[in-house]
């Protein structure tokens, strides 16, 4: 596992992605039992949709745990850049599961619109639902904090999934209370539809984000500006004799990759140029935890063959 990011936000040592995802599996099993019991005693389609979402949580947490394990494997001959992108598969899988759960909820709600039924033993059902919601809410909060420190895409995906479950439960409780207060049985499936559309949006967004990560999305703009500012400081410290260009970046799970050219005076010795590059690398790695920077040294004014070919293609 990569070391935690240097950040004002700290989490206890036990709050690692692995431990929290194991906890997510246990909480999913517990909430499945609680919500299924709530649906059984009330007959509410809203609570049924809530229980279905918890089954999806369980599958998502297990897959996320597997992908985090794969992502932590060291580089090998077939994967020289590591396995960090495995976490994007987890986030995408979570998104697909959320979309599937929303479709199942919409189907159950449609059936209840056609065949409305009164809810039974509402007090017990709501109590069980609220209890499971508290478990999910606390775990999601812990996951978001840990994900910011460990930069875990899989943990963010599972936390977002749990948050959709929390909103599902809140919506169901509101719908059931409204149905009991007004006697309008259609409020129960109506709230289920609203919840399903909300988590459908969340699922589509999660799939989109994971796809962007798999397509080598650049590092965040704010982080890129910090990197450019650091390079500018080094250029100024060298009296303008050093400059940088061809800066490209990409993200791969918890790891950030950076490629750039560092131009130095042609009369510098290789040792002096290497020492200057090492100082740049050290600052960038301190600034961006998990950064893998590749800095190519070139004499000032020089271009690589690749750059020359690109320039020629643009002119033709």
PDB file of C-alpha atoms in Angstrom:
ATOM      1  CA  UNK A   1       0.000   0.000   0.000  1.00  0.00           C
ATOM      2  CA  UNK A   2       1.174   3.513  -0.759  1.00  0.00           C
ATOM      3  CA  UNK A   3       1.880   5.665   2.274  1.00  0.00           C
ATOM      4  CA  UNK A   4      -0.851   7.993   3.423  1.00  0.00           C
ATOM      5  CA  UNK A   5      -0.838  11.419   1.862  1.00  0.00           C
ATOM      6  CA  UNK A   6       0.778  14.326   3.630  1.00  0.00           C
ATOM      7  CA  UNK A   7      -2.372  16.195   4.639  1.00  0.00           C
ATOM      8  CA  UNK A   8      -3.860  18.090   7.573  1.00  0.00           C
ATOM      9  CA  UNK A   9      -6.481  15.351   7.623  1.00  0.00           C
ATOM     10  CA  UNK A  10      -5.451  12.300   9.643  1.00  0.00           C
ATOM     11  CA  UNK A  11      -7.183   9.007  10.329  1.00  0.00           C
ATOM     12  CA  UNK A  12      -6.436   6.255  12.867  1.00  0.00           C
ATOM     13  CA  UNK A  13      -3.951   3.643  11.710  1.00  0.00           C
ATOM     14  CA  UNK A  14      -6.621   0.942  11.504  1.00  0.00           C
ATOM     15  CA  UNK A  15      -8.728   2.946   9.013  1.00  0.00           C
ATOM     16  CA  UNK A  16      -6.967   1.554   5.942  1.00  0.00           C
ATOM     17  CA  UNK A  17      -8.902   0.802   2.731  1.00  0.00           C
ATOM     18  CA  UNK A  18      -8.567  -2.943   3.379  1.00  0.00           C
ATOM     19  CA  UNK A  19      -9.968  -2.764   6.904  1.00  0.00           C
ATOM     20  CA  UNK A  20     -12.818  -0.440   5.970  1.00  0.00           C
ATOM     21  CA  UNK A  21     -13.839  -2.600   3.021  1.00  0.00           C
ATOM     22  CA  UNK A  22     -13.860  -5.650   5.293  1.00  0.00           C
ATOM     23  CA  UNK A  23     -16.074  -3.660   7.645  1.00  0.00           C
ATOM     24  CA  UNK A  24     -18.271  -2.760   4.667  1.00  0.00           C
ATOM     25  CA  UNK A  25     -18.856  -6.450   3.939  1.00  0.00           C
ATOM     26  CA  UNK A  26     -19.890  -7.034   7.560  1.00  0.00           C
ATOM     27  CA  UNK A  27     -22.144  -3.968   7.670  1.00  0.00           C
ATOM     28  CA  UNK A  28     -23.767  -5.012   4.382  1.00  0.00           C
ATOM     29  CA  UNK A  29     -24.655  -8.411   5.826  1.00  0.00           C
ATOM     30  CA  UNK A  30     -26.074  -6.763   8.942  1.00  0.00           C
ATOM     31  CA  UNK A  31     -28.147  -4.224   7.023  1.00  0.00           C
ATOM     32  CA  UNK A  32     -29.472  -6.925   4.695  1.00  0.00           C
ATOM     33  CA  UNK A  33     -30.831  -8.749   7.731  1.00  0.00           C
ATOM     34  CA  UNK A  34     -32.294  -5.594   9.295  1.00  0.00           C
ATOM     35  CA  UNK A  35     -33.895  -4.236   6.118  1.00  0.00           C
ATOM     36  CA  UNK A  36     -35.255  -7.591   4.991  1.00  0.00           C
ATOM     37  CA  UNK A  37     -36.866  -7.977   8.399  1.00  0.00           C
ATOM     38  CA  UNK A  38     -38.255  -4.424   8.102  1.00  0.00           C
ATOM     39  CA  UNK A  39     -39.801  -5.245   4.721  1.00  0.00           C
ATOM     40  CA  UNK A  40     -41.187  -8.558   6.008  1.00  0.00           C
ATOM     41  CA  UNK A  41     -43.002  -6.989   8.967  1.00  0.00           C
ATOM     42  CA  UNK A  42     -44.372  -3.995   7.001  1.00  0.00           C
ATOM     43  CA  UNK A  43     -44.882  -5.213   3.443  1.00  0.00           C
ATOM     44  CA  UNK A  44     -43.589  -1.835   2.180  1.00  0.00           C
ATOM     45  CA  UNK A  45     -42.208  -1.779  -1.357  1.00  0.00           C
ATOM     46  CA  UNK A  46     -40.062   1.147  -0.289  1.00  0.00           C
ATOM     47  CA  UNK A  47     -38.387  -0.985   2.363  1.00  0.00           C
ATOM     48  CA  UNK A  48     -38.082  -3.785  -0.173  1.00  0.00           C
ATOM     49  CA  UNK A  49     -36.176  -1.438  -2.478  1.00  0.00           C
ATOM     50  CA  UNK A  50     -33.983  -0.511   0.466  1.00  0.00           C
ATOM     51  CA  UNK A  51     -33.213  -4.181   1.131  1.00  0.00           C
ATOM     52  CA  UNK A  52     -32.350  -4.782  -2.523  1.00  0.00           C
ATOM     53  CA  UNK A  53     -29.875  -1.905  -2.390  1.00  0.00           C
ATOM     54  CA  UNK A  54     -28.111  -3.588   0.544  1.00  0.00           C
ATOM     55  CA  UNK A  55     -27.563  -6.774  -1.483  1.00  0.00           C
ATOM     56  CA  UNK A  56     -25.882  -4.597  -4.081  1.00  0.00           C
ATOM     57  CA  UNK A  57     -23.748  -3.052  -1.314  1.00  0.00           C
ATOM     58  CA  UNK A  58     -22.523  -6.490  -0.323  1.00  0.00           C
ATOM     59  CA  UNK A  59     -21.487  -7.440  -3.851  1.00  0.00           C
ATOM     60  CA  UNK A  60     -19.834  -4.063  -4.363  1.00  0.00           C
ATOM     61  CA  UNK A  61     -17.871  -4.218  -1.114  1.00  0.00           C
ATOM     62  CA  UNK A  62     -16.578  -7.718  -1.893  1.00  0.00           C
ATOM     63  CA  UNK A  63     -15.488  -6.702  -5.380  1.00  0.00           C
ATOM     64  CA  UNK A  64     -13.879  -3.508  -4.084  1.00  0.00           C
ATOM     65  CA  UNK A  65     -11.918  -5.500  -1.498  1.00  0.00           C
ATOM     66  CA  UNK A  66     -10.661  -7.810  -4.234  1.00  0.00           C
ATOM     67  CA  UNK A  67      -9.603  -4.904  -6.486  1.00  0.00           C
ATOM     68  CA  UNK A  68      -7.809  -3.062  -3.673  1.00  0.00           C
ATOM     69  CA  UNK A  69      -5.854  -6.259  -3.039  1.00  0.00           C
ATOM     70  CA  UNK A  70      -4.896  -6.454  -6.716  1.00  0.00           C
ATOM     71  CA  UNK A  71      -3.986  -2.736  -6.836  1.00  0.00           C
ATOM     72  CA  UNK A  72      -1.476  -3.179  -4.004  1.00  0.00           C
ATOM     73  CA  UNK A  73       0.538  -5.802  -5.857  1.00  0.00           C
ATOM     74  CA  UNK A  74       3.998  -4.531  -6.842  1.00  0.00           C
ATOM     75  CA  UNK A  75       4.979  -3.976 -10.495  1.00  0.00           C
ATOM     76  CA  UNK A  76       6.001  -7.054 -12.442  1.00  0.00           C
ATOM     77  CA  UNK A  77       7.279  -7.899 -15.920  1.00  0.00           C
ATOM     78  CA  UNK A  78       3.809  -7.730 -17.452  1.00  0.00           C
ATOM     79  CA  UNK A  79       2.697  -4.658 -15.481  1.00  0.00           C
ATOM     80  CA  UNK A  80       5.798  -2.470 -15.067  1.00  0.00           C
ATOM     81  CA  UNK A  81       3.714   0.523 -13.936  1.00  0.00           C
ATOM     82  CA  UNK A  82       1.934  -1.465 -11.239  1.00  0.00           C
ATOM     83  CA  UNK A  83      -1.690  -2.526 -10.822  1.00  0.00           C
ATOM     84  CA  UNK A  84      -3.150   0.724  -9.482  1.00  0.00           C
ATOM     85  CA  UNK A  85      -5.840   0.993 -12.158  1.00  0.00           C
ATOM     86  CA  UNK A  86      -7.597  -2.058 -10.743  1.00  0.00           C
ATOM     87  CA  UNK A  87      -9.395   0.323  -8.380  1.00  0.00           C
ATOM     88  CA  UNK A  88     -11.159   1.943 -11.342  1.00  0.00           C
ATOM     89  CA  UNK A  89     -12.734  -1.409 -12.188  1.00  0.00           C
ATOM     90  CA  UNK A  90     -14.115  -1.475  -8.659  1.00  0.00           C
ATOM     91  CA  UNK A  91     -15.620   2.019  -8.960  1.00  0.00           C
ATOM     92  CA  UNK A  92     -17.123   1.162 -12.354  1.00  0.00           C
ATOM     93  CA  UNK A  93     -18.548  -2.092 -11.018  1.00  0.00           C
ATOM     94  CA  UNK A  94     -20.115  -0.241  -8.093  1.00  0.00           C
ATOM     95  CA  UNK A  95     -21.699   2.184 -10.543  1.00  0.00           C
ATOM     96  CA  UNK A  96     -23.140  -0.638 -12.649  1.00  0.00           C
ATOM     97  CA  UNK A  97     -24.556  -2.280  -9.526  1.00  0.00           C
ATOM     98  CA  UNK A  98     -26.174   1.004  -8.490  1.00  0.00           C
ATOM     99  CA  UNK A  99     -27.774   1.341 -11.926  1.00  0.00           C
ATOM    100  CA  UNK A 100     -29.045  -2.249 -11.693  1.00  0.00           C
ATOM    101  CA  UNK A 101     -30.481  -1.640  -8.234  1.00  0.00           C
ATOM    102  CA  UNK A 102     -32.310   1.486  -9.421  1.00  0.00           C
ATOM    103  CA  UNK A 103     -33.917  -0.476 -12.261  1.00  0.00           C
ATOM    104  CA  UNK A 104     -35.037  -3.203  -9.834  1.00  0.00           C
ATOM    105  CA  UNK A 105     -36.513  -0.560  -7.502  1.00  0.00           C
ATOM    106  CA  UNK A 106     -38.411   1.071 -10.389  1.00  0.00           C
ATOM    107  CA  UNK A 107     -39.850  -2.322 -11.353  1.00  0.00           C
ATOM    108  CA  UNK A 108     -40.976  -3.083  -7.802  1.00  0.00           C
ATOM    109  CA  UNK A 109     -42.508   0.387  -7.492  1.00  0.00           C
ATOM    110  CA  UNK A 110     -44.419  -0.042 -10.758  1.00  0.00           C
ATOM    111  CA  UNK A 111     -45.921  -3.291  -9.497  1.00  0.00           C
ATOM    112  CA  UNK A 112     -46.974  -1.638  -6.241  1.00  0.00           C
ATOM    113  CA  UNK A 113     -48.629   1.216  -8.153  1.00  0.00           C
ATOM    114  CA  UNK A 114     -50.740  -1.403  -9.922  1.00  0.00           C
ATOM    115  CA  UNK A 115     -51.444  -3.352  -6.723  1.00  0.00           C
ATOM    116  CA  UNK A 116     -51.343  -0.975  -3.724  1.00  0.00           C
ATOM    117  CA  UNK A 117     -51.149  -2.545  -0.268  1.00  0.00           C
ATOM    118  CA  UNK A 118     -51.283  -0.963   3.201  1.00  0.00           C
ATOM    119  CA  UNK A 119     -48.133  -1.120   5.292  1.00  0.00           C
ATOM    120  CA  UNK A 120     -48.138  -3.046   8.560  1.00  0.00           C
ATOM    121  CA  UNK A 121     -46.263  -2.602  11.884  1.00  0.00           C
ATOM    122  CA  UNK A 122     -44.748   0.655  10.691  1.00  0.00           C
ATOM    123  CA  UNK A 123     -42.976   1.387  13.983  1.00  0.00           C
ATOM    124  CA  UNK A 124     -40.840  -1.748  13.895  1.00  0.00           C
ATOM    125  CA  UNK A 125     -40.094  -1.346  10.196  1.00  0.00           C
ATOM    126  CA  UNK A 126     -38.961   2.249  10.523  1.00  0.00           C
ATOM    127  CA  UNK A 127     -36.858   1.465  13.591  1.00  0.00           C
ATOM    128  CA  UNK A 128     -34.983  -1.315  11.801  1.00  0.00           C
ATOM    129  CA  UNK A 129     -34.495   0.852   8.716  1.00  0.00           C
ATOM    130  CA  UNK A 130     -33.165   3.809  10.720  1.00  0.00           C
ATOM    131  CA  UNK A 131     -30.749   1.569  12.624  1.00  0.00           C
ATOM    132  CA  UNK A 132     -29.274   0.166   9.418  1.00  0.00           C
ATOM    133  CA  UNK A 133     -29.055   3.686   7.980  1.00  0.00           C
ATOM    134  CA  UNK A 134     -26.948   4.800  10.942  1.00  0.00           C
ATOM    135  CA  UNK A 135     -24.520   1.931  10.351  1.00  0.00           C
ATOM    136  CA  UNK A 136     -24.155   2.854   6.667  1.00  0.00           C
ATOM    137  CA  UNK A 137     -23.832   6.576   7.366  1.00  0.00           C
ATOM    138  CA  UNK A 138     -21.043   6.171   9.926  1.00  0.00           C
ATOM    139  CA  UNK A 139     -19.141   3.746   7.690  1.00  0.00           C
ATOM    140  CA  UNK A 140     -19.470   6.024   4.635  1.00  0.00           C
ATOM    141  CA  UNK A 141     -18.124   8.960   6.672  1.00  0.00           C
ATOM    142  CA  UNK A 142     -15.101   6.907   7.745  1.00  0.00           C
ATOM    143  CA  UNK A 143     -14.512   5.757   4.159  1.00  0.00           C
ATOM    144  CA  UNK A 144     -14.540   9.276   2.740  1.00  0.00           C
ATOM    145  CA  UNK A 145     -11.976  10.407   5.327  1.00  0.00           C
ATOM    146  CA  UNK A 146      -9.721   7.426   4.667  1.00  0.00           C
ATOM    147  CA  UNK A 147     -10.073   7.778   0.880  1.00  0.00           C
ATOM    148  CA  UNK A 148      -8.775  11.364   1.036  1.00  0.00           C
ATOM    149  CA  UNK A 149      -5.713  10.220   2.967  1.00  0.00           C
ATOM    150  CA  UNK A 150      -4.958   7.009   1.042  1.00  0.00           C
ATOM    151  CA  UNK A 151      -6.226   8.314  -2.332  1.00  0.00           C
ATOM    152  CA  UNK A 152      -8.292   5.157  -2.875  1.00  0.00           C
ATOM    153  CA  UNK A 153     -10.688   5.279  -5.829  1.00  0.00           C
ATOM    154  CA  UNK A 154     -12.280   1.986  -4.777  1.00  0.00           C
ATOM    155  CA  UNK A 155     -12.986   3.348  -1.300  1.00  0.00           C
ATOM    156  CA  UNK A 156     -14.616   6.456  -2.755  1.00  0.00           C
ATOM    157  CA  UNK A 157     -16.810   4.246  -4.943  1.00  0.00           C
ATOM    158  CA  UNK A 158     -17.950   2.116  -2.021  1.00  0.00           C
ATOM    159  CA  UNK A 159     -18.532   5.195   0.150  1.00  0.00           C
ATOM    160  CA  UNK A 160     -20.687   6.786  -2.554  1.00  0.00           C
ATOM    161  CA  UNK A 161     -22.606   3.542  -2.814  1.00  0.00           C
ATOM    162  CA  UNK A 162     -23.283   3.590   0.910  1.00  0.00           C
ATOM    163  CA  UNK A 163     -24.407   7.225   0.696  1.00  0.00           C
ATOM    164  CA  UNK A 164     -26.944   6.272  -1.976  1.00  0.00           C
ATOM    165  CA  UNK A 165     -28.182   3.610   0.418  1.00  0.00           C
ATOM    166  CA  UNK A 166     -28.524   6.235   3.156  1.00  0.00           C
ATOM    167  CA  UNK A 167     -30.562   8.495   0.884  1.00  0.00           C
ATOM    168  CA  UNK A 168     -32.668   5.504  -0.162  1.00  0.00           C
ATOM    169  CA  UNK A 169     -33.467   4.774   3.471  1.00  0.00           C
ATOM    170  CA  UNK A 170     -34.248   8.411   4.277  1.00  0.00           C
ATOM    171  CA  UNK A 171     -36.572   8.639   1.288  1.00  0.00           C
ATOM    172  CA  UNK A 172     -38.322   5.419   2.233  1.00  0.00           C
ATOM    173  CA  UNK A 173     -38.879   6.579   5.820  1.00  0.00           C
ATOM    174  CA  UNK A 174     -40.326   9.883   4.599  1.00  0.00           C
ATOM    175  CA  UNK A 175     -42.600   8.084   2.144  1.00  0.00           C
ATOM    176  CA  UNK A 176     -43.882   5.647   4.743  1.00  0.00           C
ATOM    177  CA  UNK A 177     -44.608   8.398   7.253  1.00  0.00           C
ATOM    178  CA  UNK A 178     -46.410  10.412   4.594  1.00  0.00           C
ATOM    179  CA  UNK A 179     -48.454   7.382   3.518  1.00  0.00           C
ATOM    180  CA  UNK A 180     -49.450   6.657   7.122  1.00  0.00           C
ATOM    181  CA  UNK A 181     -50.373  10.318   7.792  1.00  0.00           C
ATOM    182  CA  UNK A 182     -52.451  10.816   4.638  1.00  0.00           C
ATOM    183  CA  UNK A 183     -53.689   7.313   3.892  1.00  0.00           C
ATOM    184  CA  UNK A 184     -52.435   7.678   0.336  1.00  0.00           C
ATOM    185  CA  UNK A 185     -50.897   4.286  -0.392  1.00  0.00           C
ATOM    186  CA  UNK A 186     -49.385   5.484  -3.672  1.00  0.00           C
ATOM    187  CA  UNK A 187     -46.898   7.642  -1.753  1.00  0.00           C
ATOM    188  CA  UNK A 188     -44.899   4.550  -0.794  1.00  0.00           C
ATOM    189  CA  UNK A 189     -44.065   3.511  -4.399  1.00  0.00           C
ATOM    190  CA  UNK A 190     -43.794   7.159  -5.480  1.00  0.00           C
ATOM    191  CA  UNK A 191     -40.973   7.763  -3.022  1.00  0.00           C
ATOM    192  CA  UNK A 192     -39.338   4.535  -4.200  1.00  0.00           C
ATOM    193  CA  UNK A 193     -39.366   5.922  -7.760  1.00  0.00           C
ATOM    194  CA  UNK A 194     -37.783   9.173  -6.603  1.00  0.00           C
ATOM    195  CA  UNK A 195     -35.076   7.316  -4.718  1.00  0.00           C
ATOM    196  CA  UNK A 196     -34.409   5.035  -7.703  1.00  0.00           C
ATOM    197  CA  UNK A 197     -33.938   8.005 -10.054  1.00  0.00           C
ATOM    198  CA  UNK A 198     -31.562   9.660  -7.587  1.00  0.00           C
ATOM    199  CA  UNK A 199     -29.311   6.624  -7.198  1.00  0.00           C
ATOM    200  CA  UNK A 200     -29.501   6.014 -10.964  1.00  0.00           C
ATOM    201  CA  UNK A 201     -27.872   9.416 -11.455  1.00  0.00           C
ATOM    202  CA  UNK A 202     -25.207   8.536  -8.885  1.00  0.00           C
ATOM    203  CA  UNK A 203     -24.500   5.204 -10.581  1.00  0.00           C
ATOM    204  CA  UNK A 204     -24.097   6.737 -14.036  1.00  0.00           C
ATOM    205  CA  UNK A 205     -21.740   9.378 -12.628  1.00  0.00           C
ATOM    206  CA  UNK A 206     -19.613   6.714 -10.921  1.00  0.00           C
ATOM    207  CA  UNK A 207     -19.318   4.694 -14.158  1.00  0.00           C
ATOM    208  CA  UNK A 208     -18.299   7.857 -16.015  1.00  0.00           C
ATOM    209  CA  UNK A 209     -15.605   8.725 -13.480  1.00  0.00           C
ATOM    210  CA  UNK A 210     -14.108   5.252 -13.567  1.00  0.00           C
ATOM    211  CA  UNK A 211     -14.051   5.348 -17.375  1.00  0.00           C
ATOM    212  CA  UNK A 212     -12.201   8.659 -17.267  1.00  0.00           C
ATOM    213  CA  UNK A 213      -9.623   7.143 -14.933  1.00  0.00           C
ATOM    214  CA  UNK A 214      -9.075   4.160 -17.226  1.00  0.00           C
ATOM    215  CA  UNK A 215      -8.478   6.576 -20.119  1.00  0.00           C
ATOM    216  CA  UNK A 216      -5.483   8.176 -18.363  1.00  0.00           C
ATOM    217  CA  UNK A 217      -7.159  11.339 -17.124  1.00  0.00           C
ATOM    218  CA  UNK A 218      -4.745  14.109 -16.140  1.00  0.00           C
ATOM    219  CA  UNK A 219      -4.134  14.956 -12.488  1.00  0.00           C
ATOM    220  CA  UNK A 220      -6.436  17.522 -10.906  1.00  0.00           C
ATOM    221  CA  UNK A 221      -6.081  21.059 -12.232  1.00  0.00           C
ATOM    222  CA  UNK A 222      -5.343  22.445  -8.766  1.00  0.00           C
ATOM    223  CA  UNK A 223      -2.532  19.940  -8.299  1.00  0.00           C
ATOM    224  CA  UNK A 224      -1.178  20.646 -11.771  1.00  0.00           C
ATOM    225  CA  UNK A 225      -0.973  24.368 -10.979  1.00  0.00           C
ATOM    226  CA  UNK A 226       1.009  23.583  -7.818  1.00  0.00           C
ATOM    227  CA  UNK A 227       3.426  21.446  -9.838  1.00  0.00           C
ATOM    228  CA  UNK A 228       3.894  24.181 -12.438  1.00  0.00           C
ATOM    229  CA  UNK A 229       4.540  26.737  -9.671  1.00  0.00           C
ATOM    230  CA  UNK A 230       7.223  24.478  -8.158  1.00  0.00           C
ATOM    231  CA  UNK A 231       8.924  24.089 -11.541  1.00  0.00           C
ATOM    232  CA  UNK A 232       8.847  27.841 -12.020  1.00  0.00           C
ATOM    233  CA  UNK A 233      10.580  28.342  -8.651  1.00  0.00           C
ATOM    234  CA  UNK A 234      13.376  25.994  -9.670  1.00  0.00           C
ATOM    235  CA  UNK A 235      13.766  27.786 -12.996  1.00  0.00           C
ATOM    236  CA  UNK A 236      14.025  31.158 -11.231  1.00  0.00           C
ATOM    237  CA  UNK A 237      16.493  29.775  -8.642  1.00  0.00           C
ATOM    238  CA  UNK A 238      18.772  28.770 -11.528  1.00  0.00           C
ATOM    239  CA  UNK A 239      18.667  32.312 -12.920  1.00  0.00           C
ATOM    240  CA  UNK A 240      16.599  31.323 -15.926  1.00  0.00           C
ATOM    241  CA  UNK A 241      19.268  28.928 -17.191  1.00  0.00           C
ATOM    242  CA  UNK A 242      16.942  25.968 -16.505  1.00  0.00           C
ATOM    243  CA  UNK A 243      13.451  25.581 -17.940  1.00  0.00           C
ATOM    244  CA  UNK A 244      10.824  22.855 -18.279  1.00  0.00           C
ATOM    245  CA  UNK A 245       8.455  21.861 -21.074  1.00  0.00           C
ATOM    246  CA  UNK A 246       6.392  18.947 -22.458  1.00  0.00           C
ATOM    247  CA  UNK A 247       4.653  18.422 -19.119  1.00  0.00           C
ATOM    248  CA  UNK A 248       2.108  15.603 -19.219  1.00  0.00           C
ATOM    249  CA  UNK A 249       0.360  13.778 -16.364  1.00  0.00           C
ATOM    250  CA  UNK A 250      -2.041  10.944 -15.672  1.00  0.00           C
ATOM    251  CA  UNK A 251      -3.732   9.285 -12.740  1.00  0.00           C
ATOM    252  CA  UNK A 252      -3.851   5.566 -11.988  1.00  0.00           C
ATOM    253  CA  UNK A 253      -5.760   4.903  -8.801  1.00  0.00           C
ATOM    254  CA  UNK A 254      -3.666   6.054  -5.859  1.00  0.00           C
ATOM    255  CA  UNK A 255      -0.644   6.753  -8.060  1.00  0.00           C
ATOM    256  CA  UNK A 256       0.037   9.921 -10.095  1.00  0.00           C
ATOM    257  CA  UNK A 257       2.423   9.894 -13.056  1.00  0.00           C
ATOM    258  CA  UNK A 258       4.276  12.912 -14.411  1.00  0.00           C
ATOM    259  CA  UNK A 259       6.491  13.228 -17.500  1.00  0.00           C
ATOM    260  CA  UNK A 260       8.430  16.357 -18.487  1.00  0.00           C
ATOM    261  CA  UNK A 261      11.613  17.669 -20.040  1.00  0.00           C
ATOM    262  CA  UNK A 262      14.191  19.627 -18.051  1.00  0.00           C
ATOM    263  CA  UNK A 263      16.472  21.808 -20.179  1.00  0.00           C
ATOM    264  CA  UNK A 264      19.836  22.781 -18.684  1.00  0.00           C
ATOM    265  CA  UNK A 265      22.845  24.710 -20.072  1.00  0.00           C
ATOM    266  CA  UNK A 266      24.814  22.590 -22.525  1.00  0.00           C
ATOM    267  CA  UNK A 267      28.091  23.215 -20.694  1.00  0.00           C
ATOM    268  CA  UNK A 268      26.831  21.727 -17.401  1.00  0.00           C
ATOM    269  CA  UNK A 269      28.387  18.443 -16.373  1.00  0.00           C
ATOM    270  CA  UNK A 270      26.129  15.417 -16.189  1.00  0.00           C
ATOM    271  CA  UNK A 271      26.610  15.287 -12.426  1.00  0.00           C
ATOM    272  CA  UNK A 272      25.464  18.882 -11.963  1.00  0.00           C
ATOM    273  CA  UNK A 273      22.428  18.372 -14.184  1.00  0.00           C
ATOM    274  CA  UNK A 274      21.505  15.160 -12.356  1.00  0.00           C
ATOM    275  CA  UNK A 275      21.778  16.912  -8.985  1.00  0.00           C
ATOM    276  CA  UNK A 276      19.466  19.700 -10.181  1.00  0.00           C
ATOM    277  CA  UNK A 277      16.975  17.122 -11.447  1.00  0.00           C
ATOM    278  CA  UNK A 278      17.114  15.244  -8.127  1.00  0.00           C
ATOM    279  CA  UNK A 279      16.193  18.449  -6.275  1.00  0.00           C
ATOM    280  CA  UNK A 280      13.164  18.911  -8.532  1.00  0.00           C
ATOM    281  CA  UNK A 281      12.103  15.286  -8.091  1.00  0.00           C
ATOM    282  CA  UNK A 282      12.396  15.506  -4.303  1.00  0.00           C
ATOM    283  CA  UNK A 283      10.158  18.581  -4.098  1.00  0.00           C
ATOM    284  CA  UNK A 284       7.551  17.138  -6.453  1.00  0.00           C
ATOM    285  CA  UNK A 285       7.404  13.852  -4.530  1.00  0.00           C
ATOM    286  CA  UNK A 286       6.986  15.710  -1.241  1.00  0.00           C
ATOM    287  CA  UNK A 287       4.256  17.853  -2.776  1.00  0.00           C
ATOM    288  CA  UNK A 288       2.349  14.975  -4.417  1.00  0.00           C
ATOM    289  CA  UNK A 289       2.367  11.731  -2.371  1.00  0.00           C
ATOM    290  CA  UNK A 290       2.358   8.677  -4.616  1.00  0.00           C
ATOM    291  CA  UNK A 291       3.886  10.625  -7.525  1.00  0.00           C
ATOM    292  CA  UNK A 292       6.055   8.830 -10.068  1.00  0.00           C
ATOM    293  CA  UNK A 293       7.951  11.542 -11.980  1.00  0.00           C
ATOM    294  CA  UNK A 294      10.009  10.932 -15.110  1.00  0.00           C
ATOM    295  CA  UNK A 295      12.215  13.938 -15.916  1.00  0.00           C
ATOM    296  CA  UNK A 296      14.257  13.769 -19.116  1.00  0.00           C
ATOM    297  CA  UNK A 297      17.383  15.957 -19.159  1.00  0.00           C
ATOM    298  CA  UNK A 298      18.078  17.906 -22.353  1.00  0.00           C
ATOM    299  CA  UNK A 299      20.504  20.690 -23.249  1.00  0.00           C
ATOM    300  CA  UNK A 300      18.794  24.063 -23.686  1.00  0.00           C
ATOM    301  CA  UNK A 301      17.129  24.477 -27.049  1.00  0.00           C
ATOM    302  CA  UNK A 302      17.240  20.770 -27.884  1.00  0.00           C
ATOM    303  CA  UNK A 303      14.237  18.745 -29.041  1.00  0.00           C
ATOM    304  CA  UNK A 304      13.635  15.030 -29.004  1.00  0.00           C
ATOM    305  CA  UNK A 305      13.077  13.154 -32.266  1.00  0.00           C
ATOM    306  CA  UNK A 306       9.481  12.609 -31.196  1.00  0.00           C
ATOM    307  CA  UNK A 307       8.965  16.368 -30.744  1.00  0.00           C
ATOM    308  CA  UNK A 308      10.488  17.037 -34.163  1.00  0.00           C
ATOM    309  CA  UNK A 309       8.189  14.481 -35.773  1.00  0.00           C
ATOM    310  CA  UNK A 310       5.151  15.995 -34.042  1.00  0.00           C
ATOM    311  CA  UNK A 311       6.091  19.494 -35.200  1.00  0.00           C
ATOM    312  CA  UNK A 312       6.512  18.219 -38.752  1.00  0.00           C
ATOM    313  CA  UNK A 313       3.076  16.556 -38.683  1.00  0.00           C
ATOM    314  CA  UNK A 314       1.457  19.815 -37.578  1.00  0.00           C
ATOM    315  CA  UNK A 315       3.010  21.771 -40.446  1.00  0.00           C
ATOM    316  CA  UNK A 316       1.966  19.270 -43.120  1.00  0.00           C
TER     317      UNK A 316
END
